CSV table of C-alpha atoms and ligand atoms in Angstrom, one decimal:
chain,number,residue,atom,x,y,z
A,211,UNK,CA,0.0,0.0,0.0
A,212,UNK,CA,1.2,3.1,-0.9
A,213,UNK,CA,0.9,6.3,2.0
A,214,UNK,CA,1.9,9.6,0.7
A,215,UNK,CA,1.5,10.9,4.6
A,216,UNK,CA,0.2,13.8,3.4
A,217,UNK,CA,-3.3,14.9,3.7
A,218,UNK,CA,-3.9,17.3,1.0
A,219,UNK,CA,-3.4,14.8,-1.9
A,220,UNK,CA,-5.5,12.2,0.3
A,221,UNK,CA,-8.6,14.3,0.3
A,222,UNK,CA,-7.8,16.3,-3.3
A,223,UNK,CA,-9.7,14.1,-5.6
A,224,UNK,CA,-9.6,16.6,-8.4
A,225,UNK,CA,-6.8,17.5,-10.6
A,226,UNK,CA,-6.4,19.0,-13.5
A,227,UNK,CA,-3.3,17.4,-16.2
A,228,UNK,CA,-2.5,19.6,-19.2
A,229,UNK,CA,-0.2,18.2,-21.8
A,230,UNK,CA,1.2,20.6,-23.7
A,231,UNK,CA,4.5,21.2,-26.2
A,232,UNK,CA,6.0,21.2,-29.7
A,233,UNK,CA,3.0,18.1,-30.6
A,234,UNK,CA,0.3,21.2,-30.6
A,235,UNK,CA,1.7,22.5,-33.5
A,236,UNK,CA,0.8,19.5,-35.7
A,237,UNK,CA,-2.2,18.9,-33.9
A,238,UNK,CA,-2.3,15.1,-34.9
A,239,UNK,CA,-0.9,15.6,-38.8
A,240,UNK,CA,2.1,16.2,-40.4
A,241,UNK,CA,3.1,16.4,-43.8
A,242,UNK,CA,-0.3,15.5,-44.6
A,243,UNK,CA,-0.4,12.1,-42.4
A,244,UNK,CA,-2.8,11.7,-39.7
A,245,UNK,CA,-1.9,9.7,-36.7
A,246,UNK,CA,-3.9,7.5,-35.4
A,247,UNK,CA,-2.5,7.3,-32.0
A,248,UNK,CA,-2.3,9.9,-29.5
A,249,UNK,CA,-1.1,12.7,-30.9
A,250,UNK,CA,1.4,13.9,-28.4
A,251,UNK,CA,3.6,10.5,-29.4
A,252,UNK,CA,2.9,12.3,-33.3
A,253,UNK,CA,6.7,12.4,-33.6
A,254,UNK,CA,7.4,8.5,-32.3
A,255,UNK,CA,4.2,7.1,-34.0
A,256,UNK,CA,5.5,8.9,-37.6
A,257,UNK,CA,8.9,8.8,-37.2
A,258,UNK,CA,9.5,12.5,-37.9
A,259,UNK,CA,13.6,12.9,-37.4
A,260,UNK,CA,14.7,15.0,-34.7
A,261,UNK,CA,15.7,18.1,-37.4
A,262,UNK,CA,12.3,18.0,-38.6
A,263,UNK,CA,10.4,18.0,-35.2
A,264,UNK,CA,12.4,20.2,-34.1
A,265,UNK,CA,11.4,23.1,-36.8
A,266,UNK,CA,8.0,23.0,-34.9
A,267,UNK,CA,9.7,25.6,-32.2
A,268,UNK,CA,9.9,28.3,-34.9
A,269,UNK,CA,6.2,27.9,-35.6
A,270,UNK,CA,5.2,28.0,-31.4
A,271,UNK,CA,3.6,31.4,-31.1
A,272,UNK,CA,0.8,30.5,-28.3
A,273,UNK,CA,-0.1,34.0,-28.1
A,274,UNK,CA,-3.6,33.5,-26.1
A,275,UNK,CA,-1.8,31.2,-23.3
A,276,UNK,CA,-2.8,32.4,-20.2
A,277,UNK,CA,-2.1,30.7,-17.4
A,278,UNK,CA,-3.8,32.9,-14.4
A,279,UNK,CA,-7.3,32.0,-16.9
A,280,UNK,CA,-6.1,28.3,-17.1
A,281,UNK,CA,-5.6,28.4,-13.7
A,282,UNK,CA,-9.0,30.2,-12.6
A,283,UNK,CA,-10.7,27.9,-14.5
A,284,UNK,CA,-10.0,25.2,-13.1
A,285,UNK,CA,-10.0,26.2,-9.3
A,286,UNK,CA,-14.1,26.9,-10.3
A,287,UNK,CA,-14.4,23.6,-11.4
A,288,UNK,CA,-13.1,22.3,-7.7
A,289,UNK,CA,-10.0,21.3,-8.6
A,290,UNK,CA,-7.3,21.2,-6.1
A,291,UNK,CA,-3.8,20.5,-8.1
A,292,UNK,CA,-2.5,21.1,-11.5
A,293,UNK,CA,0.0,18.8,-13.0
A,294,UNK,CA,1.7,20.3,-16.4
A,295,UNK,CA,3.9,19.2,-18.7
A,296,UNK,CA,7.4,20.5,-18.3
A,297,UNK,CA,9.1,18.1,-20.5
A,298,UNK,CA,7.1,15.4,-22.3
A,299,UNK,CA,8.9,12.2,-24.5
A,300,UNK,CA,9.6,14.7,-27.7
A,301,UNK,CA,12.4,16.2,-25.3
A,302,UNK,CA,11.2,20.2,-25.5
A,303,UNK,CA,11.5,22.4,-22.3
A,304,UNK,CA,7.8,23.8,-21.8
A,305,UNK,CA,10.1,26.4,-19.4
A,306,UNK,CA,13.7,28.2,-19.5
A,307,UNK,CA,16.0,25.5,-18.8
A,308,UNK,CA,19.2,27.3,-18.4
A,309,UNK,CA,21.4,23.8,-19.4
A,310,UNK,CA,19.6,22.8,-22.8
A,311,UNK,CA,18.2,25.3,-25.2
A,312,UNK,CA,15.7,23.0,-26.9
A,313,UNK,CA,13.1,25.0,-24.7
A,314,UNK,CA,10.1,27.4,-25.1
A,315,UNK,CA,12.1,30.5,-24.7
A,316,UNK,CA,15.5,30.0,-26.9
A,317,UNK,CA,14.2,28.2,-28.9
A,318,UNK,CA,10.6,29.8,-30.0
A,319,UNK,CA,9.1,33.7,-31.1
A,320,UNK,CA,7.3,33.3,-28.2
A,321,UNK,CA,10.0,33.4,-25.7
A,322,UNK,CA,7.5,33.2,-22.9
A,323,UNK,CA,8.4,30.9,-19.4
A,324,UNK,CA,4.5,29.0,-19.6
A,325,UNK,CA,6.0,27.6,-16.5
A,326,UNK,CA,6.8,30.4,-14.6
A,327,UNK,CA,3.6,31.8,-15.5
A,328,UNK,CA,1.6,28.9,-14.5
A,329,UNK,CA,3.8,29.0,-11.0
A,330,UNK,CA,2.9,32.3,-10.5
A,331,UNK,CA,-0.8,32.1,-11.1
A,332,UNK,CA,-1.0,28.9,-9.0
A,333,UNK,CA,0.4,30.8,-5.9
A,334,UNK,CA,-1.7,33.7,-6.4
A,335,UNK,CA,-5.1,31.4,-6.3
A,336,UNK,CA,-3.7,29.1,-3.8
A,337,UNK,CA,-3.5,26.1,-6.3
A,338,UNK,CA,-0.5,23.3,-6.2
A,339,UNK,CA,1.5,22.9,-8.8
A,340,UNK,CA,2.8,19.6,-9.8
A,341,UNK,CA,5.0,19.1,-13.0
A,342,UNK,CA,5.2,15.9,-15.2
A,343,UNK,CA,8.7,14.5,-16.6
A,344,UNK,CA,9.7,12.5,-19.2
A,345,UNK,CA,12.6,11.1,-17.0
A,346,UNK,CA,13.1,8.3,-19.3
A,347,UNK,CA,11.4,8.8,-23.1
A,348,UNK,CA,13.2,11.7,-24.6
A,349,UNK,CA,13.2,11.2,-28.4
A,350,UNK,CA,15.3,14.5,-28.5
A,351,UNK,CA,18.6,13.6,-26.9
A,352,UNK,CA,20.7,10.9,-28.3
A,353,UNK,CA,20.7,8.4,-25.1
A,354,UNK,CA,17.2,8.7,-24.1
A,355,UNK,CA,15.0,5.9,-24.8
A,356,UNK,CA,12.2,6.0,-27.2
A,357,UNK,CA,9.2,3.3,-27.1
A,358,UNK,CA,8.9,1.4,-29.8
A,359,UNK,CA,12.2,1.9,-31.0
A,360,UNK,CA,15.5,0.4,-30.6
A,361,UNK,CA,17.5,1.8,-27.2
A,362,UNK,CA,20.4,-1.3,-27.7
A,363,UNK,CA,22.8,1.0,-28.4
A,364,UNK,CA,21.6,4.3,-25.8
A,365,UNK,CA,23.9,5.4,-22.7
A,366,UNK,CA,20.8,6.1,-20.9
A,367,UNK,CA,22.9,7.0,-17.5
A,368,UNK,CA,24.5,9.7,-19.6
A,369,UNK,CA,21.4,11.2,-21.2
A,370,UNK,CA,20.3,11.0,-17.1
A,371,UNK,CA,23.3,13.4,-16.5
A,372,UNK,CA,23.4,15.6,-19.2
A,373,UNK,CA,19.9,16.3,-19.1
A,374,UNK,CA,17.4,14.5,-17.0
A,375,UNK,CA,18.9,15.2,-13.4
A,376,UNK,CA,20.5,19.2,-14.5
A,377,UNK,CA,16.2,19.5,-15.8
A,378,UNK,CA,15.1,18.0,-12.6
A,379,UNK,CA,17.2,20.5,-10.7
A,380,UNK,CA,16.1,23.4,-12.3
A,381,UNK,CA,12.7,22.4,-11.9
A,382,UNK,CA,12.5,21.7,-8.8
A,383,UNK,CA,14.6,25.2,-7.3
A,384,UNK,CA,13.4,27.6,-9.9
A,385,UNK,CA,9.6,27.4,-10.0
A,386,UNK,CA,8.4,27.7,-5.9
A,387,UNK,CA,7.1,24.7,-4.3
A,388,UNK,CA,6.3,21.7,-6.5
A,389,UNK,CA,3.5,19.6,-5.3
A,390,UNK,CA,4.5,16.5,-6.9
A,391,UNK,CA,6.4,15.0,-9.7
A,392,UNK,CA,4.9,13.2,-11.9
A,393,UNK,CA,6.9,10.6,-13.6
A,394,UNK,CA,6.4,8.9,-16.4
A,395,UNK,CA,7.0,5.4,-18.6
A,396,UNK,CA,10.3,4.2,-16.6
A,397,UNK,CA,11.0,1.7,-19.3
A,398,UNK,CA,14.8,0.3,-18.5
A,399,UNK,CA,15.5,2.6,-15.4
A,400,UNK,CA,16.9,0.8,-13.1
A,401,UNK,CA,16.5,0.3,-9.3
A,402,UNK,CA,19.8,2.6,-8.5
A,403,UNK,CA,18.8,5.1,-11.3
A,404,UNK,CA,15.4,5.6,-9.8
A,405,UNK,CA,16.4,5.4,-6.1
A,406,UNK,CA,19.2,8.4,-7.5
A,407,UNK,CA,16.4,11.0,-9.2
A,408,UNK,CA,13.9,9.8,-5.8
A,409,UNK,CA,17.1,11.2,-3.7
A,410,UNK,CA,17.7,14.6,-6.2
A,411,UNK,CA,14.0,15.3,-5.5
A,412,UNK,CA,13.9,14.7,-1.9
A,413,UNK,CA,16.9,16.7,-1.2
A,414,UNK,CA,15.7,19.5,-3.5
A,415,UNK,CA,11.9,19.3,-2.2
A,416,UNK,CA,11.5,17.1,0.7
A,417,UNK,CA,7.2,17.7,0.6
A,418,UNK,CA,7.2,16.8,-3.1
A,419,UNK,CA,5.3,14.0,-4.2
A,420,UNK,CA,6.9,11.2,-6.2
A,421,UNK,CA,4.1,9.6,-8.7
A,422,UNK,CA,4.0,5.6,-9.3
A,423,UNK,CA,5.6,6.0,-12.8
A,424,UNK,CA,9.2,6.9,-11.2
A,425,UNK,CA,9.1,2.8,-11.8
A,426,UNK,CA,10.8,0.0,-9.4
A,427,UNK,CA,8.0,0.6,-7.0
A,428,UNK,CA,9.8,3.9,-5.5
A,429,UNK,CA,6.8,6.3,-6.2
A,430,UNK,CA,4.7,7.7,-3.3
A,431,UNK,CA,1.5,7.0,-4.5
A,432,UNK,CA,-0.2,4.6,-7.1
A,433,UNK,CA,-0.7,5.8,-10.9
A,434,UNK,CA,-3.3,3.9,-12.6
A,435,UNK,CA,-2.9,2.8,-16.5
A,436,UNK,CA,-4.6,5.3,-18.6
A,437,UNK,CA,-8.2,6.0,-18.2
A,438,UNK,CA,-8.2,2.6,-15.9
A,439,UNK,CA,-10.6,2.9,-12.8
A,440,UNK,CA,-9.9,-0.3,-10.3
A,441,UNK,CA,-13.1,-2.1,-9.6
A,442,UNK,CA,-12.9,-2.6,-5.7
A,443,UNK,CA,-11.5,0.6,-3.2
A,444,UNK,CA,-8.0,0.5,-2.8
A,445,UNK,CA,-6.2,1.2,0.4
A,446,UNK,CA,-3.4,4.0,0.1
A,447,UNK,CA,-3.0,6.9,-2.2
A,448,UNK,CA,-3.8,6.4,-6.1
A,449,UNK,CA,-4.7,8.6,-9.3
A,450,UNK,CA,-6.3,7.8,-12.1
A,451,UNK,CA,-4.4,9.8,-15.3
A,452,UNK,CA,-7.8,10.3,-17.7
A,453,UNK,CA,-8.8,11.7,-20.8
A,454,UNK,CA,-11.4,13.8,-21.6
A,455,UNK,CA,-11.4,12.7,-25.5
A,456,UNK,CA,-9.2,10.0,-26.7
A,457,UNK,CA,-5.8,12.0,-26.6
A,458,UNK,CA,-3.6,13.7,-24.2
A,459,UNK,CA,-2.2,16.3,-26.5
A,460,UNK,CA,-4.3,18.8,-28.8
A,461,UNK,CA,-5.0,16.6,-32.2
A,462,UNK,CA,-7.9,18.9,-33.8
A,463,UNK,CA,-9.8,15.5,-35.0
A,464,UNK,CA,-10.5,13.8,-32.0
A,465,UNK,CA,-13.8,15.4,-31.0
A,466,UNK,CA,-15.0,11.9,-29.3
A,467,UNK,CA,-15.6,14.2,-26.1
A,468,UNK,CA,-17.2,12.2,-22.9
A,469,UNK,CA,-20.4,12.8,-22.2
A,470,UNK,CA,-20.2,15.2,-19.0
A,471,UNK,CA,-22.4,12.8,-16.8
A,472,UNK,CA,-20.1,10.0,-17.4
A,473,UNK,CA,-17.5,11.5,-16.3
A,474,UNK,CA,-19.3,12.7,-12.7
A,475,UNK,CA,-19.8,8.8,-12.6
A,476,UNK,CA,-16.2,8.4,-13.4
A,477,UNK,CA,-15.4,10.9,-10.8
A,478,UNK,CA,-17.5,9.5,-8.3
A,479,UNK,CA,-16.4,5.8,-8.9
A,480,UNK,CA,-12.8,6.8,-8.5
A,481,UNK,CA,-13.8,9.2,-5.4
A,482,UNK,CA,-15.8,6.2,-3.9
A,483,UNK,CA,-12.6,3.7,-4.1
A,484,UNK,CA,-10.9,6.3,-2.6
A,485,UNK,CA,-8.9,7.6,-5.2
A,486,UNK,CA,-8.3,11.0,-7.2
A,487,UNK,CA,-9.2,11.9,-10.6
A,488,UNK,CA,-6.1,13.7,-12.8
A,489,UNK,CA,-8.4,15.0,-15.6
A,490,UNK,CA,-6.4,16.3,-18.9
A,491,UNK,CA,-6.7,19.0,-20.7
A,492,UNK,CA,-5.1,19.3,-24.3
A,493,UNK,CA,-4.1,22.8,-25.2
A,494,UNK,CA,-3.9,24.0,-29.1
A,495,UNK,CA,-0.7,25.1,-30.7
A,496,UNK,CA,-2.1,29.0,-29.6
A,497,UNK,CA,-2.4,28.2,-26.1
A,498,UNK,CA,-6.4,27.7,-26.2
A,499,UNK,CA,-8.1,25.3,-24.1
A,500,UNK,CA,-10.3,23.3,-26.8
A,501,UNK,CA,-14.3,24.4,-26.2
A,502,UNK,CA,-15.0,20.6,-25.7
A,503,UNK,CA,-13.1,20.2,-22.5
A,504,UNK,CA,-14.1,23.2,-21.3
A,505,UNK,CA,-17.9,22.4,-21.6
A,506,UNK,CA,-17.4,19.2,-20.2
A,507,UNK,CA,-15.9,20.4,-17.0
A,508,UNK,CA,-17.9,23.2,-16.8
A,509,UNK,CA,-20.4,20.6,-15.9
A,510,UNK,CA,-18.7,18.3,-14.0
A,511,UNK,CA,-17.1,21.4,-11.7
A,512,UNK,CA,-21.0,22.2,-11.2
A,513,UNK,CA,-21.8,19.1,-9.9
A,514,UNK,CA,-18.6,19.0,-8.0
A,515,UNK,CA,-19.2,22.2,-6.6
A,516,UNK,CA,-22.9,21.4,-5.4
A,517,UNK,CA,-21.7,18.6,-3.9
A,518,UNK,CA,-18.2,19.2,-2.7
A,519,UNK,CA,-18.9,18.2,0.7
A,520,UNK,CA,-19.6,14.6,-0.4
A,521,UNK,CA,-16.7,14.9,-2.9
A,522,UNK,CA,-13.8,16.6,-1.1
A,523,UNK,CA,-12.0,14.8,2.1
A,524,UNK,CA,-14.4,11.7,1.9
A,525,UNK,CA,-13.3,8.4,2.5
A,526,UNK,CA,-14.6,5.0,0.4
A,527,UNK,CA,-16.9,2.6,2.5
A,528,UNK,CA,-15.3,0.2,4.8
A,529,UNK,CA,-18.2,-2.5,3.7
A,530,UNK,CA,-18.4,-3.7,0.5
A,531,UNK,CA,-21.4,-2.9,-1.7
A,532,UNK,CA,-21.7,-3.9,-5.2
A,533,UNK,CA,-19.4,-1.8,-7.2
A,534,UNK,CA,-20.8,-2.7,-10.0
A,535,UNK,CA,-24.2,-0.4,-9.6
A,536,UNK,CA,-23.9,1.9,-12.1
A,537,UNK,CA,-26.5,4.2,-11.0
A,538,UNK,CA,-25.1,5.0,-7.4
A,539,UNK,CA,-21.9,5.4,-5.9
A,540,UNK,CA,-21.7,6.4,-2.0
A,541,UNK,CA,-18.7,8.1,0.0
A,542,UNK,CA,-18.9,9.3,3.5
A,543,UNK,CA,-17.3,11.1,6.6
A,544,UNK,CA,-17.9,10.8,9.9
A,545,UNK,CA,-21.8,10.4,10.7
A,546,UNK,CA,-22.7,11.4,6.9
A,547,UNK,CA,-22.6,8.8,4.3
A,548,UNK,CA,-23.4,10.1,1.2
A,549,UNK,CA,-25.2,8.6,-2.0
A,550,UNK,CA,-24.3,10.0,-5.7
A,551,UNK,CA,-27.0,9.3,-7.8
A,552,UNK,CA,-25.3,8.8,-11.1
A,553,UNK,CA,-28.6,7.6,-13.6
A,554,UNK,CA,-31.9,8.7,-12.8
A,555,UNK,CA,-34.2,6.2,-10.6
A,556,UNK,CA,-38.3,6.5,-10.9
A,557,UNK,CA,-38.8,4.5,-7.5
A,558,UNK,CA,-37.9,4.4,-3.7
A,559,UNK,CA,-34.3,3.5,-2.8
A,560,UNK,CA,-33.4,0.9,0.0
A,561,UNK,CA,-30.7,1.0,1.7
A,562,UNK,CA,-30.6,-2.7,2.6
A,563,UNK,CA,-29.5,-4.5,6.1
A,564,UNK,CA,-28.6,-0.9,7.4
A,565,UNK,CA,-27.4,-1.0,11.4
A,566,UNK,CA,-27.3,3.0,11.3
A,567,UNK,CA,-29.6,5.3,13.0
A,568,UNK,CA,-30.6,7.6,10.2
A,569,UNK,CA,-31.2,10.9,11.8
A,570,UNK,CA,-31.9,12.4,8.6
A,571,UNK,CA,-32.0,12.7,4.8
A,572,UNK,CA,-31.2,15.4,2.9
A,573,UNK,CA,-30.8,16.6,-0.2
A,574,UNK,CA,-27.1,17.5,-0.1
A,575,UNK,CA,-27.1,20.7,-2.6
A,576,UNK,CA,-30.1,22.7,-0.9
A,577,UNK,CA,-30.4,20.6,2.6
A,578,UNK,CA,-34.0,19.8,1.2
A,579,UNK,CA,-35.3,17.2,3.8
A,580,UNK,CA,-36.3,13.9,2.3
A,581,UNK,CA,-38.9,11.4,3.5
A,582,UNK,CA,-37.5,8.3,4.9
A,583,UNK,CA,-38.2,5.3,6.9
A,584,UNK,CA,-36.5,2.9,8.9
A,585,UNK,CA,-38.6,-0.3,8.8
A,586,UNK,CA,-37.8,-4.2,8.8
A,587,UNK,CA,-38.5,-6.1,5.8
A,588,UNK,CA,-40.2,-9.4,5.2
A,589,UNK,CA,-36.8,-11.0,5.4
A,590,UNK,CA,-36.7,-9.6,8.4
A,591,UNK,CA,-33.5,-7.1,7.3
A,592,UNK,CA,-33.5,-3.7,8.2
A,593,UNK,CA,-34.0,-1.0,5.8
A,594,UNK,CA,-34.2,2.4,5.0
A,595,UNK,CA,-36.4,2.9,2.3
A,596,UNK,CA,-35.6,6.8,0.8
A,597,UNK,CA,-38.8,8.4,-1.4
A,598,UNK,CA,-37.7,10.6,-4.2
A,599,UNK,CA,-39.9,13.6,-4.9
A,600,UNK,CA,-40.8,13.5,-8.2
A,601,UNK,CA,-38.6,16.6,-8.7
A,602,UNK,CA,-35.8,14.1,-8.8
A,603,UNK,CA,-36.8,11.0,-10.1
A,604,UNK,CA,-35.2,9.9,-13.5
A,605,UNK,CA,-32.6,12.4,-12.8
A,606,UNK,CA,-29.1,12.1,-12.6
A,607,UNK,CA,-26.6,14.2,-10.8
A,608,UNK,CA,-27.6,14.4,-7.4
A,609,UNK,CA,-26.2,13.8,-4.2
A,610,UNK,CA,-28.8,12.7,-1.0
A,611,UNK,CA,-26.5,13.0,2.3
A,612,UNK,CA,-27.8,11.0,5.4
A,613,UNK,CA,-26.6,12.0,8.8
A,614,UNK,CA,-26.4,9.1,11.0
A,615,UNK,CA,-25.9,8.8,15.1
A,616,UNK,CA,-22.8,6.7,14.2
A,617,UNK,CA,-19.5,7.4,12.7
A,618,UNK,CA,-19.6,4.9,10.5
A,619,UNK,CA,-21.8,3.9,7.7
A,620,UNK,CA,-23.4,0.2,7.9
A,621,UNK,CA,-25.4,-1.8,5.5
A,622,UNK,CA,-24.4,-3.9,3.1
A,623,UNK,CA,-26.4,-3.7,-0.3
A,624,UNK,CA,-28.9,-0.9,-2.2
A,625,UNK,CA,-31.9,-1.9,-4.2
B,1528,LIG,O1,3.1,8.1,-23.0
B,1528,LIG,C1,2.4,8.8,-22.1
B,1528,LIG,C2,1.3,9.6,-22.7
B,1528,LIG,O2,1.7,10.4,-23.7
B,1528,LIG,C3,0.6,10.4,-21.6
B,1528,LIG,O3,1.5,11.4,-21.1
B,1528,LIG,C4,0.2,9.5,-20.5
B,1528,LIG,C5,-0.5,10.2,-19.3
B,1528,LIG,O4,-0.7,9.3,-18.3
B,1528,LIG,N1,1.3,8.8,-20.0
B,1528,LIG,C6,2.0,7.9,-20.9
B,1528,LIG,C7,1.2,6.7,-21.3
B,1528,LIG,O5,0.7,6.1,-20.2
């Protein structure tokens, strides 16, 4: 089990991911050629040599970035870190890295440090900054390894000192406190080689977090595949990296946007195991956030925000209940267990072989009081059976809180 000891990330929940670099430029095409794949890994997936990729830096003009907007945005939608992109696997500095000019500033008209910006706005609306690094994939210097790709012949301990660990530095002194790291795709790192860049960023920032992806189980916490939400609660700290279409970076084909209300069930299955939810953003080669992610989380921060008691420093059930309900998903704190309603119902819900004394129901947004009753069924179980107004029947996106006389919530199945 994995224990970050710190609370913040426990009860976060909600982060924001933006992948952004050089990949926005070709927004998923070059020369004509559309990948298929996601289209950060454009250069990779193509095979676009390093001199050509690299000509993307004289075309990065993202004059509408703004990062106190980006960063507004998504503390209204409830969010409580950001991770960004510093370095992704096509090697390009999304900051000024004083020890290799393949970065936004030397090396594009723009000239701007995105990074130093984002830092900024983060501190002035209280919002923690975490940084993603390629530590391993970097398809831009000689000795980093590339996926997919033969790395027989790579010095990867000398790509780690000429650039990885001199980046990690820089990063880590020259941007204010840094929530966490977020490592990514180890491949062949070894034990020692991950132990090393674990040491450089405790030394350098002893409260930084360390994600699961620094490899050899050294990480503080537990990254999730892609998109991949574990069935059952896990015990420890976890975070499930998703998207909101079916690419990290900008590729201006992929509008197969989630529907808002599955991801407020994602959010609440991954908040009801006990997890947090990294959601992505993919801005364009102008710094725009696309319109599609924006509407989606729009929504989702409403519901969040409505229901950010039941969201924000809950805990998953001790009991098991079927996890595989898809129209409910529950969370609770002490004396309050709370039930999302994820797909809209048109009956009464029981709550089934309850031992709580349900003080009472509310709706949790307005504090409406709902009817209830605590009864004994036929079986002889007890229930509480939970009558929805017909305001809220067949509705999703709700969230009924229940105050109970004891801490903890017990019952073992809804109907
Ligand atoms: O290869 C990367 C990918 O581009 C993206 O950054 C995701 C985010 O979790 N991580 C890797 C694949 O798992």
């Amino acid at each position: 089990m994995k224990d970050t000891k710190q609370k913040w990330f426990r009860d976060a929940k909600f982060g924001l991911f933006i992948h952004w670099g050089l990949y926005s430029v070709l927004a998923g095409e070059y020369k004509g050629q559309k990948t298929v794949h996601i289209a950060e890994w454009i250069m990779n997936r193509l095979d676009i040599p390093v001199n050509e990729y690299e000509k993307l830096a004289g075309q990065f003009n993202p004059v509408h970035f703004d990062a106190e907007a980006i960063v507004k945005k998504a503390k209204g939608w409830g969010m409580k870190y950001i991770v960004f992109t510093s370095k992704h696997h096509d090697g390009f500095a999304m900051y000024h890295s004083k020890c290799n000019p393949y970065n936004i500033v030397d090396a594009t008209p723009f000239k701007r440090d995105v990074l130093k910006e984002l830092q900024l706005a983060c501190e002035k609306h209280e919002m923690r900054l975490g940084l993603y690094y390629s530590q391993a994939q970097d398809w831009h210097d000689p000795d980093g390894y590339m996926a997919l790709k033969d790395n027989s012949n790579k010095n990867f301990q000398a790509y780690l000192d000429r650039k990885c660990i001199p980046q990690l530095k820089e990063i880590l002194t020259n941007y204010g406190d840094i929530a966490l790291i977020w490592f990514d795709t180890p491949m062949g790192t070894t034990v020692e080689q991950s132990r090393g860049l674990v040491s450089l960023v405790k030394d350098l920032q002893p409260n930084c977090l360390i994600s699961g992806r620094i490899g050899n189980e050294l990480g503080d916490y537990m990254s999730t595949a892609d998109n991949f939400i574990p069935l059952l609660p896990y015990s420890g700290d976890w975070e499930v990296p998703a998207t909101l279409n079916d690419t990290w970076g900008y590729n201006k084909d992929d509008n197969n946007w989630k529907n808002p209300d599955d991801v407020i069930k994602l959010l609440i299955k991954i908040t009801s195991r006990g997890g947090n939810y990294l959601l992505n953003i993919g801005p364009d080669s102008l710094g725009q956030v696309p319109q599609g992610s924006l509407d989606i989380l729009d929504r989702v921060g409403n519901y969040v925000n409505e229901n950010a008691e039941a969201v924000f420093g809950t805990k998953p059930l001790a009991v098991p209940y079927p996890y595989d309900i898809d129209w409910a998903g529950f969370t609770h704190k002490p004396h309050s267990l709370f039930l999302h309603m994820l797909k809209g119902q048109k009956r009464t819900i029981y709550l089934v072989r309850i031992d709580n004394k349900v003080e009472k129901v509310t709706l949790l947004k307005d504090g409406e009081s709902l009817p209830f009753e605590l009864s004994v069924n036929c079986e002889g179980e007890s229930i509480i059976e939970i009558e929805l107004p017909p305001s809220l029947q067949e509705r999703a996106g709700f969230c009924i809180a229940m105050h109970t006389a004891e801490e903890e919530p017990l019952f073992e199945s809804i109907r």
